PDB file of C-alpha atoms in Angstrom:
ATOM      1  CA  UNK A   1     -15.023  -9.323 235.328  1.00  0.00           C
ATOM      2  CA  UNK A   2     -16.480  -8.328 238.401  1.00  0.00           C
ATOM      3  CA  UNK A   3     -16.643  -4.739 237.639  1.00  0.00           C
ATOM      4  CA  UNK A   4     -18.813  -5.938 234.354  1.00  0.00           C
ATOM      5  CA  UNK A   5     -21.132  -8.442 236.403  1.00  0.00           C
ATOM      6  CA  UNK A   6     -21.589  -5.431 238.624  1.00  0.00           C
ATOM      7  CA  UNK A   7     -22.143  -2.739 235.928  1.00  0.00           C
ATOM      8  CA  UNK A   8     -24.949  -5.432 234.010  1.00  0.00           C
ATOM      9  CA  UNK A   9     -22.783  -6.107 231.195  1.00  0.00           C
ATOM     10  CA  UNK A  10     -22.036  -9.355 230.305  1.00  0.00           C
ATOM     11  CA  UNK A  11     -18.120 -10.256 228.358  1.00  0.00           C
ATOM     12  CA  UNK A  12     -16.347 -12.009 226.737  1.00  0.00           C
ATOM     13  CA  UNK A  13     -13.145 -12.757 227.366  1.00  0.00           C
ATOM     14  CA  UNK A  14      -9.724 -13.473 224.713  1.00  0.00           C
ATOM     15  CA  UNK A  15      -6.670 -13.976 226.463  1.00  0.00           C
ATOM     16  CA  UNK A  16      -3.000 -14.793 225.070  1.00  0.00           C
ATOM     17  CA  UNK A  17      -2.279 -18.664 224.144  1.00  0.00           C
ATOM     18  CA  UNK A  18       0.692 -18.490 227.093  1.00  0.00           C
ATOM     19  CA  UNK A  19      -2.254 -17.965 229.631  1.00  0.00           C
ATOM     20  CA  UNK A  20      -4.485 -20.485 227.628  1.00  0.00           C
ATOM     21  CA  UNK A  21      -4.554 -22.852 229.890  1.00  0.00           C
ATOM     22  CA  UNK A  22      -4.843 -20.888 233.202  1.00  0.00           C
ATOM     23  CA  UNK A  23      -7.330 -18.915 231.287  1.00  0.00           C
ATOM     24  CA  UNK A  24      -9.296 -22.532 230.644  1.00  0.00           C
ATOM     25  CA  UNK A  25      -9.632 -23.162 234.443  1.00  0.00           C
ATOM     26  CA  UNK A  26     -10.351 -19.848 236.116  1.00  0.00           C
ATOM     27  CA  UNK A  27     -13.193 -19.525 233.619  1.00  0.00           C
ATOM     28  CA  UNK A  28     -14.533 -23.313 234.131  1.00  0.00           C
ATOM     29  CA  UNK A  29     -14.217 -21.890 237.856  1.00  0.00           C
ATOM     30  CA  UNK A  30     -16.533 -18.831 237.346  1.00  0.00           C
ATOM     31  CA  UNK A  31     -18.975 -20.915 235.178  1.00  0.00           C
ATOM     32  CA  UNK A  32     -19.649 -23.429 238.525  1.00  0.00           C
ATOM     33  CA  UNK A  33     -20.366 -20.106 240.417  1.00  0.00           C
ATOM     34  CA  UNK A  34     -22.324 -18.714 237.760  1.00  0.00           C
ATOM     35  CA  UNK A  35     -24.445 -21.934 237.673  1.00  0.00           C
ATOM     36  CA  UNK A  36     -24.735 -22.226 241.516  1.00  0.00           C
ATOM     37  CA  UNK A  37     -26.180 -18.827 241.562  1.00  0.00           C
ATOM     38  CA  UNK A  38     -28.690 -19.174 239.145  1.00  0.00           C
ATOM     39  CA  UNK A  39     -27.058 -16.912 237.011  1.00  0.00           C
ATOM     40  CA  UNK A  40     -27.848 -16.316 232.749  1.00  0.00           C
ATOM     41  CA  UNK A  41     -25.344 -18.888 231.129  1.00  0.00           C
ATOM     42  CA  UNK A  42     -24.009 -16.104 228.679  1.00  0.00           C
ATOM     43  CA  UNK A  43     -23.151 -13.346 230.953  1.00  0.00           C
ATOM     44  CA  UNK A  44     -19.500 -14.636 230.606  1.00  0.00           C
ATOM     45  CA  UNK A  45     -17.778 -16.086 227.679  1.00  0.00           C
ATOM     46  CA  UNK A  46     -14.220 -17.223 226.631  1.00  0.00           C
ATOM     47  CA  UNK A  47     -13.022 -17.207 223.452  1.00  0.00           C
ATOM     48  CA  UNK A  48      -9.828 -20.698 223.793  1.00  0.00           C
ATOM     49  CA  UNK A  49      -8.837 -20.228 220.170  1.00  0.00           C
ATOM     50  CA  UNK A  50      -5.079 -20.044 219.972  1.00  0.00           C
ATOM     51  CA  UNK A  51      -5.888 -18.339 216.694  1.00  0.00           C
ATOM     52  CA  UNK A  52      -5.101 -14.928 216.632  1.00  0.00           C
ATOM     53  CA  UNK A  53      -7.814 -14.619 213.498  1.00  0.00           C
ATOM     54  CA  UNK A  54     -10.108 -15.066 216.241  1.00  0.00           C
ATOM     55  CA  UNK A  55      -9.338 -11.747 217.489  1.00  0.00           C
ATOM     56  CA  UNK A  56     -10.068  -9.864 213.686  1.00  0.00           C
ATOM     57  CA  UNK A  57     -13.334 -11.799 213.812  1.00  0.00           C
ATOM     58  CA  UNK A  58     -14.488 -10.581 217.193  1.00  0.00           C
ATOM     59  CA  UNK A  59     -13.519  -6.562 216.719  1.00  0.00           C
ATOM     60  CA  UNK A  60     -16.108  -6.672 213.617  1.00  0.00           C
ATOM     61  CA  UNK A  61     -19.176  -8.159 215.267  1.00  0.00           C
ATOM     62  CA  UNK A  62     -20.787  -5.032 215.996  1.00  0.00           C
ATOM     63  CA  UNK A  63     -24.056  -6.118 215.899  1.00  0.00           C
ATOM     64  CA  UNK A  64     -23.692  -8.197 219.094  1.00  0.00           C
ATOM     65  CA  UNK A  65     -20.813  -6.437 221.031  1.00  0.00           C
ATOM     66  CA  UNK A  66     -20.769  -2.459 221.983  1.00  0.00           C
ATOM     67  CA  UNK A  67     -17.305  -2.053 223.258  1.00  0.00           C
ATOM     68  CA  UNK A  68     -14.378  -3.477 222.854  1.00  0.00           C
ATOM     69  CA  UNK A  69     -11.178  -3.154 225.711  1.00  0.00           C
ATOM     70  CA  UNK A  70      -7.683  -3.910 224.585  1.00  0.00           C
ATOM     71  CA  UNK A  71      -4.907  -4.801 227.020  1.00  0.00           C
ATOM     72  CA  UNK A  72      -2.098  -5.852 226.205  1.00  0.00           C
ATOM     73  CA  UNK A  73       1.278  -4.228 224.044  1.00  0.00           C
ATOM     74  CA  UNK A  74       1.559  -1.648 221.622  1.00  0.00           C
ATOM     75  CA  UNK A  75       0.977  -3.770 218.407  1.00  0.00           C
ATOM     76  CA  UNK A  76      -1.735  -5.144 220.050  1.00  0.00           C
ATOM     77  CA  UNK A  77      -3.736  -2.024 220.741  1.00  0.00           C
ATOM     78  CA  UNK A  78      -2.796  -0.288 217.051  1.00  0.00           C
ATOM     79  CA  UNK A  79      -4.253  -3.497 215.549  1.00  0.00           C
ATOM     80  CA  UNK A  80      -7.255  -3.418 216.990  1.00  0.00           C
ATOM     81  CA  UNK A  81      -7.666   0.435 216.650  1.00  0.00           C
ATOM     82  CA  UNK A  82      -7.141  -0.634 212.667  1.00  0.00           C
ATOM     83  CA  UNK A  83      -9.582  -3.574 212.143  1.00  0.00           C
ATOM     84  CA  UNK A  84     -12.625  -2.865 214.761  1.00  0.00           C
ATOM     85  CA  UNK A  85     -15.770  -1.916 213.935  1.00  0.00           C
ATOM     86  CA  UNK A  86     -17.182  -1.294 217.234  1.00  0.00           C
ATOM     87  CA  UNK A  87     -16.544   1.391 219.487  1.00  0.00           C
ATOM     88  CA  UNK A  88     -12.515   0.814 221.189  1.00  0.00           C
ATOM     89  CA  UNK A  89     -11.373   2.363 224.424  1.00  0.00           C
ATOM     90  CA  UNK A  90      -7.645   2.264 224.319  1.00  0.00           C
ATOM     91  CA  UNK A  91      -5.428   1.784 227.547  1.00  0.00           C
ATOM     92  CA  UNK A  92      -2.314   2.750 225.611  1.00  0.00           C
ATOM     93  CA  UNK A  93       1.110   2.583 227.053  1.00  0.00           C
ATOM     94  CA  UNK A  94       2.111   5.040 229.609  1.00  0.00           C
ATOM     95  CA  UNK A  95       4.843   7.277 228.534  1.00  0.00           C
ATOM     96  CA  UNK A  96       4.274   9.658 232.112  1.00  0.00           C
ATOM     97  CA  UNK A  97       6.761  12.941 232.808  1.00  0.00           C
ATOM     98  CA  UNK A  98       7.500  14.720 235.606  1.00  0.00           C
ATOM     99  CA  UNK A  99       8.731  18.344 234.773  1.00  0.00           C
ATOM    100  CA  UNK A 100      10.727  20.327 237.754  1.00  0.00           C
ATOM    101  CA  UNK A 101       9.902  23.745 237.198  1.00  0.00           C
ATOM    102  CA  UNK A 102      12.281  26.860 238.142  1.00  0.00           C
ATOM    103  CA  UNK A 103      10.379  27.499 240.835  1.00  0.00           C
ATOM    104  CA  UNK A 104      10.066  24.323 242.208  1.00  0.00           C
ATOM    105  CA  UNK A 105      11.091  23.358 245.816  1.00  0.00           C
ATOM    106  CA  UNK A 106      13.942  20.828 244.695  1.00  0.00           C
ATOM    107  CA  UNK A 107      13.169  18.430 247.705  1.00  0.00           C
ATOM    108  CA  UNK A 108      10.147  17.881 246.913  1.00  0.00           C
ATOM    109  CA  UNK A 109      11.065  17.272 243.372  1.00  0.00           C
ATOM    110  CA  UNK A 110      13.289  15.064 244.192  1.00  0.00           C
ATOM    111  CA  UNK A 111      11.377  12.967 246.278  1.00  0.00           C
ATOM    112  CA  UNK A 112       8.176  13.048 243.818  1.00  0.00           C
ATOM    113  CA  UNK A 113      10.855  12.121 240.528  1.00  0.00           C
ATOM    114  CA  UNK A 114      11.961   9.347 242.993  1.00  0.00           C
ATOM    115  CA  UNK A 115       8.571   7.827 244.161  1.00  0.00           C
ATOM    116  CA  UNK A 116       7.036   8.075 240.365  1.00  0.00           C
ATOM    117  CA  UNK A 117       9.869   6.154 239.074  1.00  0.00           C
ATOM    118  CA  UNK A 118      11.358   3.620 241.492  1.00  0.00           C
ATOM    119  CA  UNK A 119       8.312   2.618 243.588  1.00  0.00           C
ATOM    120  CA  UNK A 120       7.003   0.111 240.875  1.00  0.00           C
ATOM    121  CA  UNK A 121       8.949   1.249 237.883  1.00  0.00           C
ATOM    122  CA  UNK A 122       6.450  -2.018 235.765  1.00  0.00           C
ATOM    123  CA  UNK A 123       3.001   0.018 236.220  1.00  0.00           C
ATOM    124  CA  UNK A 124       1.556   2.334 233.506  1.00  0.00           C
ATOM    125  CA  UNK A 125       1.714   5.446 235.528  1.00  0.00           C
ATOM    126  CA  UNK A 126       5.248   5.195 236.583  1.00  0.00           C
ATOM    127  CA  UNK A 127       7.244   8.011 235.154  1.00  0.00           C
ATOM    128  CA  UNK A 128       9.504   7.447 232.108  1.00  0.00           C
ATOM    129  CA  UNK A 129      11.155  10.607 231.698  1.00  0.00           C
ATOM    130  CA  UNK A 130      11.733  14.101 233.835  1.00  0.00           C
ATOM    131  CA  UNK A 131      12.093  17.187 232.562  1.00  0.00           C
ATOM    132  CA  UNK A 132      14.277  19.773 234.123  1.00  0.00           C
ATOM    133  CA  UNK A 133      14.135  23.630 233.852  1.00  0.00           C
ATOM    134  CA  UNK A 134      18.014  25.145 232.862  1.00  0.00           C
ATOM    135  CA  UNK A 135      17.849  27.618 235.632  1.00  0.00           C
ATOM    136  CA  UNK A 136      17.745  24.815 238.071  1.00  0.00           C
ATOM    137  CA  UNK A 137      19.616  21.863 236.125  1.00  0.00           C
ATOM    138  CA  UNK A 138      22.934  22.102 237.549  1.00  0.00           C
ATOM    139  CA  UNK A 139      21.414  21.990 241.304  1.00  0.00           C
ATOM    140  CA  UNK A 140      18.968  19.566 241.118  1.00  0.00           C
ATOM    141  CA  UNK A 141      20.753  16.685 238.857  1.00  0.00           C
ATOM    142  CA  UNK A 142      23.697  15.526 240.649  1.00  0.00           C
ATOM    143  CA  UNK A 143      21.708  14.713 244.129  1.00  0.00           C
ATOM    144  CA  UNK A 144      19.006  13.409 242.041  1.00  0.00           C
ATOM    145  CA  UNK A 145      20.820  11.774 239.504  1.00  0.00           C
ATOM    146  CA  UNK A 146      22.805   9.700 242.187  1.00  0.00           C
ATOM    147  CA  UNK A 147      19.719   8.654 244.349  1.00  0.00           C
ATOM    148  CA  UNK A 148      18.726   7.392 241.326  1.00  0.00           C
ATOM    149  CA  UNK A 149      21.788   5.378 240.435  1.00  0.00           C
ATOM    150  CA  UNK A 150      21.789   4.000 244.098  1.00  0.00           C
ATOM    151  CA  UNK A 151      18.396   2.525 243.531  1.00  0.00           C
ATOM    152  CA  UNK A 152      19.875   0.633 240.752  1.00  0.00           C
ATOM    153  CA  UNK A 153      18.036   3.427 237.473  1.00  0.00           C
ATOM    154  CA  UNK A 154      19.758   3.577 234.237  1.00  0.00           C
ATOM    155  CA  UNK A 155      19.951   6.990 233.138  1.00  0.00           C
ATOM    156  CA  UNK A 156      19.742   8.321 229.237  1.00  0.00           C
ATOM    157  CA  UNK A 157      19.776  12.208 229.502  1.00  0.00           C
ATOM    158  CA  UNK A 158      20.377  14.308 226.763  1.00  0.00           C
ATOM    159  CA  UNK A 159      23.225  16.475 226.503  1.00  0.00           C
ATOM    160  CA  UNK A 160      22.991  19.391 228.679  1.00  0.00           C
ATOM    161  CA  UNK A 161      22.232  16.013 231.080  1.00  0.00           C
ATOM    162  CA  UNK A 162      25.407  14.307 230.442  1.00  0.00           C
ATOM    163  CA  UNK A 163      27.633  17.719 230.461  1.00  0.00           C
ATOM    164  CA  UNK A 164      26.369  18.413 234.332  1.00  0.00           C
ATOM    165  CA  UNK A 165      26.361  14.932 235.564  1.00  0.00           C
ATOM    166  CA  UNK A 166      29.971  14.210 234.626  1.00  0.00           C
ATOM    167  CA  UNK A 167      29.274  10.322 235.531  1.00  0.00           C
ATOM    168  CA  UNK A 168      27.756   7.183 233.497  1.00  0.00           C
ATOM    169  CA  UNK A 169      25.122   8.848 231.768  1.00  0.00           C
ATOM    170  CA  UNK A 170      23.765   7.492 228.196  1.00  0.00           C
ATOM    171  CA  UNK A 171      23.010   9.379 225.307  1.00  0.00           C
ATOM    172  CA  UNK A 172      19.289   9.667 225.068  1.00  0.00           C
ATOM    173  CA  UNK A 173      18.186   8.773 221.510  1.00  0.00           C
ATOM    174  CA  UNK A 174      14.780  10.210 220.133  1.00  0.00           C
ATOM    175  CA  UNK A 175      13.359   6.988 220.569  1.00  0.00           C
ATOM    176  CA  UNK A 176      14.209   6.910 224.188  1.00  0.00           C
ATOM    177  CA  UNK A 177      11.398   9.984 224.659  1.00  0.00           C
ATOM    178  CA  UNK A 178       9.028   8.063 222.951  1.00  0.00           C
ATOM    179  CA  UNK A 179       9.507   4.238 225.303  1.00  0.00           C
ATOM    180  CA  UNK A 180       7.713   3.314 228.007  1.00  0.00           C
ATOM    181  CA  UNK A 181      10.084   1.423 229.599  1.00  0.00           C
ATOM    182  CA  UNK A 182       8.657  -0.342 232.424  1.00  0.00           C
ATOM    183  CA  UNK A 183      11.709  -1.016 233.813  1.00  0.00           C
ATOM    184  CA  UNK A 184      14.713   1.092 235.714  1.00  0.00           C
ATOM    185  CA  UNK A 185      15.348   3.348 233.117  1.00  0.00           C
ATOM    186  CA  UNK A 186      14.669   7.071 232.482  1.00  0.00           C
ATOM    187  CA  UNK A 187      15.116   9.899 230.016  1.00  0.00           C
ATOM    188  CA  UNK A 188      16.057  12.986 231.088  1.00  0.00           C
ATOM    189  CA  UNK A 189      16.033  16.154 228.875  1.00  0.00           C
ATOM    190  CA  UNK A 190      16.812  19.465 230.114  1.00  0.00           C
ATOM    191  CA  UNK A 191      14.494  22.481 229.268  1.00  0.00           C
ATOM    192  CA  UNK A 192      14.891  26.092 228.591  1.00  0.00           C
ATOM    193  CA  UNK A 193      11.388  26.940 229.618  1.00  0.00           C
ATOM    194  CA  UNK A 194       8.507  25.509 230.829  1.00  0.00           C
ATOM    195  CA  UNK A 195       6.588  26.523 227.027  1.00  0.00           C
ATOM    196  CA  UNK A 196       9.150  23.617 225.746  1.00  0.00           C
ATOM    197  CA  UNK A 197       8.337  21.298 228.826  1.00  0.00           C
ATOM    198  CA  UNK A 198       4.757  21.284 227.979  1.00  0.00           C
ATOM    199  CA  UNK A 199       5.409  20.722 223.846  1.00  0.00           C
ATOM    200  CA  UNK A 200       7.699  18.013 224.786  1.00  0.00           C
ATOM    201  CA  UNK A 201       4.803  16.215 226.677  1.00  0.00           C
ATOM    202  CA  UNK A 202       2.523  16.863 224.137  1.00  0.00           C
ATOM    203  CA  UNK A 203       4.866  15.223 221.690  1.00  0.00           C
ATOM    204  CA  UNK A 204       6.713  12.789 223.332  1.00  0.00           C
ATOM    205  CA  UNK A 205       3.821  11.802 226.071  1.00  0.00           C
ATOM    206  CA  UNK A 206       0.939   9.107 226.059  1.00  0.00           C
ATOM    207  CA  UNK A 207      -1.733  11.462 227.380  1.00  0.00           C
ATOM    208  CA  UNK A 208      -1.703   9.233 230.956  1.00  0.00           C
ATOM    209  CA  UNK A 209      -0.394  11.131 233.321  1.00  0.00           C
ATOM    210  CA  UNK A 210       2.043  14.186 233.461  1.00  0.00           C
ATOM    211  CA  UNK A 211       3.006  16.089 236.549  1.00  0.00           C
ATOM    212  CA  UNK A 212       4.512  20.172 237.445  1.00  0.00           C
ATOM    213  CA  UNK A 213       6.186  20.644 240.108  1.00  0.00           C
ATOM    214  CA  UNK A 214       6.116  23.953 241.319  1.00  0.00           C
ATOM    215  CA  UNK A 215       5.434  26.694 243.603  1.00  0.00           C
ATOM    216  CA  UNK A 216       4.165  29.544 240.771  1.00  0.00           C
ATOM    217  CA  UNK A 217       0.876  29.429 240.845  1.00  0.00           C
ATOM    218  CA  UNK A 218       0.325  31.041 237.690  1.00  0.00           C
ATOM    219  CA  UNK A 219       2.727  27.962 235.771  1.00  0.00           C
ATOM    220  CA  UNK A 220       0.892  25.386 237.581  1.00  0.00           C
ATOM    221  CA  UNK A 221      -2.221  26.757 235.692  1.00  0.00           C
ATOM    222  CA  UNK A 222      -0.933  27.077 232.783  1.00  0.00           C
ATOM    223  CA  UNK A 223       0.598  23.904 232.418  1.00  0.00           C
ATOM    224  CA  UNK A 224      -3.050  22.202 233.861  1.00  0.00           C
ATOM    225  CA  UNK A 225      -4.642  23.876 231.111  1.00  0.00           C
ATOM    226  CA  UNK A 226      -1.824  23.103 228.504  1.00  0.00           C
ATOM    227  CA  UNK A 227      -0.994  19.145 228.626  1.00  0.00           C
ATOM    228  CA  UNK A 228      -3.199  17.242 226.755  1.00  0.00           C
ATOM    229  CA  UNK A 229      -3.624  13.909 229.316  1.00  0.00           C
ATOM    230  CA  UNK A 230      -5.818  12.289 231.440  1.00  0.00           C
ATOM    231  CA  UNK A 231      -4.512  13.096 234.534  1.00  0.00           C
ATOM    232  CA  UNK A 232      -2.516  16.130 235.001  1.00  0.00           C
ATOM    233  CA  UNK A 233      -0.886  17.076 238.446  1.00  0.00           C
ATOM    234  CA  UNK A 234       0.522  19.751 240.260  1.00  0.00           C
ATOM    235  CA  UNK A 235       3.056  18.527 242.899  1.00  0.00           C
ATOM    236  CA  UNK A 236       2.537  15.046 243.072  1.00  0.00           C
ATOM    237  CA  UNK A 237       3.101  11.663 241.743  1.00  0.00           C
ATOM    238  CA  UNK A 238       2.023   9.999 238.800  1.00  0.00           C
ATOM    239  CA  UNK A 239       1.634   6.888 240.919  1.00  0.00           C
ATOM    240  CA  UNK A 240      -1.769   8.379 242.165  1.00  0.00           C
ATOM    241  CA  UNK A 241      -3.134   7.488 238.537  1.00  0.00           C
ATOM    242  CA  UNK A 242      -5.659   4.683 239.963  1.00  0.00           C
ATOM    243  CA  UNK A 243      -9.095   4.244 240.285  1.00  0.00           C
ATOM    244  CA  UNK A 244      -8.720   3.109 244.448  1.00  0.00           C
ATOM    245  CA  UNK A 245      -6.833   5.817 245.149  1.00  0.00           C
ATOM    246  CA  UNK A 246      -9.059   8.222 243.467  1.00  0.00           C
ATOM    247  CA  UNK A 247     -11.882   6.955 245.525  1.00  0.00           C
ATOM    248  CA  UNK A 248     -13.704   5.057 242.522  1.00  0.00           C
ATOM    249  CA  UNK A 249     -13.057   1.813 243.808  1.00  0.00           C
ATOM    250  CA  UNK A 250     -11.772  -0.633 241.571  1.00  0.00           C
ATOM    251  CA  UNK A 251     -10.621   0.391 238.007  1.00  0.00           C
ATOM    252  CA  UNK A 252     -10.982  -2.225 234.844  1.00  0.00           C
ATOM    253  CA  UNK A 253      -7.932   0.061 233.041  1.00  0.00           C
ATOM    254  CA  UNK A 254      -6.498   3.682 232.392  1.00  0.00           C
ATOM    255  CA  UNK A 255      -8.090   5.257 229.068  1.00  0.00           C
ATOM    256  CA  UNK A 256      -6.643   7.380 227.318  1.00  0.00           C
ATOM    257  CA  UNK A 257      -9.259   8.246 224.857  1.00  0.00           C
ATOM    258  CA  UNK A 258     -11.300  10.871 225.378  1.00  0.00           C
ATOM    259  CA  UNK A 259     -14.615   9.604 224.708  1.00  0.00           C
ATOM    260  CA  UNK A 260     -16.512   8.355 226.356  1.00  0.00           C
ATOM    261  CA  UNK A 261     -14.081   7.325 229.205  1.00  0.00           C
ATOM    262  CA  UNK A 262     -10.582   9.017 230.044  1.00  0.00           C
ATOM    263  CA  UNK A 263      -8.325   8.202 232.623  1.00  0.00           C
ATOM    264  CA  UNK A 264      -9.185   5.378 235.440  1.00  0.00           C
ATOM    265  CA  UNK A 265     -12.481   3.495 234.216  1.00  0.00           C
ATOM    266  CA  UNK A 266     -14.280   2.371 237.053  1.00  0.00           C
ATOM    267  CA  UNK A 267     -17.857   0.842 237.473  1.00  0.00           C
ATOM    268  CA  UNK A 268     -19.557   4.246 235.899  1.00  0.00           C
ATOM    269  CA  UNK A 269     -17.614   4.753 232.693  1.00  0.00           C
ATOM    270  CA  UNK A 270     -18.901   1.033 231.911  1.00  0.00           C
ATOM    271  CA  UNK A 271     -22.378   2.167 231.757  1.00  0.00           C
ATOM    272  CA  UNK A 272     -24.558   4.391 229.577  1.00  0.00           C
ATOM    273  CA  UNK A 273     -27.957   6.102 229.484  1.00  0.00           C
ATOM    274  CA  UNK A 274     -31.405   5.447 228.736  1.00  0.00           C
ATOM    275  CA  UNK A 275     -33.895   7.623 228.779  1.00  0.00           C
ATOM    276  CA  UNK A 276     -37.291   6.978 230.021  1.00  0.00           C
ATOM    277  CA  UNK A 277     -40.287   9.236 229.978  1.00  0.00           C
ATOM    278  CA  UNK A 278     -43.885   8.393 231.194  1.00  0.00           C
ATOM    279  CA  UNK A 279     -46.629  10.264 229.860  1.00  0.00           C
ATOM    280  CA  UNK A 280     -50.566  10.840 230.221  1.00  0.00           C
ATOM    281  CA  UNK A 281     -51.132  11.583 226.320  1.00  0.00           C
ATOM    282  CA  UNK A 282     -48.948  14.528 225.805  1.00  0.00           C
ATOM    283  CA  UNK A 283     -48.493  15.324 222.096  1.00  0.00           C
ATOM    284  CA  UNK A 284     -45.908  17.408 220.356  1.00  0.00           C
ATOM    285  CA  UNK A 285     -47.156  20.799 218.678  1.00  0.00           C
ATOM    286  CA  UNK A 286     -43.789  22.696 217.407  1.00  0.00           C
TER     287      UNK A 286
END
């Protein structure tokens, strides 16, 4: 809310019925400030209907609203997408990778696989699977594979995965590419070259955030120029995905649209233009 008071838009606001309540009182509590400060009566709304028709109503009033921001689950987003009439910028589920490259320095890779998964494995731009290079597989996945299992991760690797790690791995399922868990779990698939890395994250991925690590120059390029998402990295975390710690200040959501807003949305990608030209009579001739 603040970043819309501060960007001149006013909202309106539709939470879920289990935060009704809550939702009830934080809103009475920003109406008394509103009022105190002599503020327009409308510049914040709430919509209390336990209804969830209320919701189909709202996303085709298009005449009064210009954007609309889902947050919330998967079904929630789609359905949205499917009924609105009015422009929607999605913060979809974050289904983030880190790929360990053959030429990757493999303590580094281990402690960037660790920090994007275990630090807050609930966040968006946690990482939900890691992809491994063959050439490097059988070096990389037992020391990293059992730091993970010390921290308590569930592991579903596929089975090049299971064959090297000789412990309690799970059979990774298709559908286990395609989760974002939020949780201590994590796919791992095993790649024969970095060209299959890259389609996997195209396929498999959100388009949040997706990270290389290696010391080739030439395949940190190519795989910049190559995944299709937001935020792209070369030797670092996914966690980094945030509006603060990109310097924007604070962040209303990760997009993963590209228009007119992709990746964090901070106080900018919540305004538009106008433009406004003075003149002293000028006429057009062509």
């Amino acid at each position: 809310m603040g970043l819309c008071f501060k960007s001149g838009n006013s909202v309106i606001l539709r939470g879920g019925s289990e935060a009704l309540n809550s939702n009830i009182a934080i809103f009475k509590a920003i109406e008394e400030v509103i009022k105190k400060n002599n503020l327009p009566r409308g510049v914040i709304n709430l919509i209390a209907a336990k209804d969830r028709r209320a919701v189909d109503i709202l996303v085709k009033l298009n005449d009064y609203i210009d954007l609309v921001m889902p947050r919330g689950g998967e079904a929630l987003i789609k359905k949205v997408v499917s009924l609105s009439r009015i422009p929607v910028i999605k913060h979809y589920k974050g289904i983030c990778h880190v790929y360990v490259d053959n030429y990757a320095n493999l303590n580094m890779a281990q402690n960037i696989c660790f920090n994007a998964k275990v630090q807050r494995p609930g966040v968006c731009n946690a990482m939900e699977s890691m992809l491994v290079h063959r050439a490097v597989a059988a070096k990389f996945l037992p020391g990293m594979i059992n730091r993970f299992k010390e921290a308590g991760v569930e592991i579903r690797g596929c089975r090049l995965t299971k064959k090297i790690i000789k412990g309690e791995v799970k059979l990774a399922a298709e559908k286990d590419y395609r989760t974002e868990y939020l949780d201590l779990i994590l796919s791992v698939k095993v790649v024969d070259s970095m060209d299959e890395a890259i389609a996997h994250v195209n396929t498999y991925g959100s388009h949040h955030s997706d990270t290389i690590v290696t010391d080739d120059e030439n395949n940190a390029r190519e795989f910049l120029k190559k995944v299709d998402s937001a935020c792209v990295y070369v030797n670092a975390s996914t966690r980094f995905t945030d509006g603060n710690q990109f310097g924007m200040g604070a962040e209303i959501g990760i997009s993963t649209d590209k228009l007119h807003a992709r990746g964090p949305m901070g106080i900018e990608e919540l305004t538009t233009y106008k433009y406004i030209i003075f003149g002293t009579g000028q006429i057009r001739t062509v």
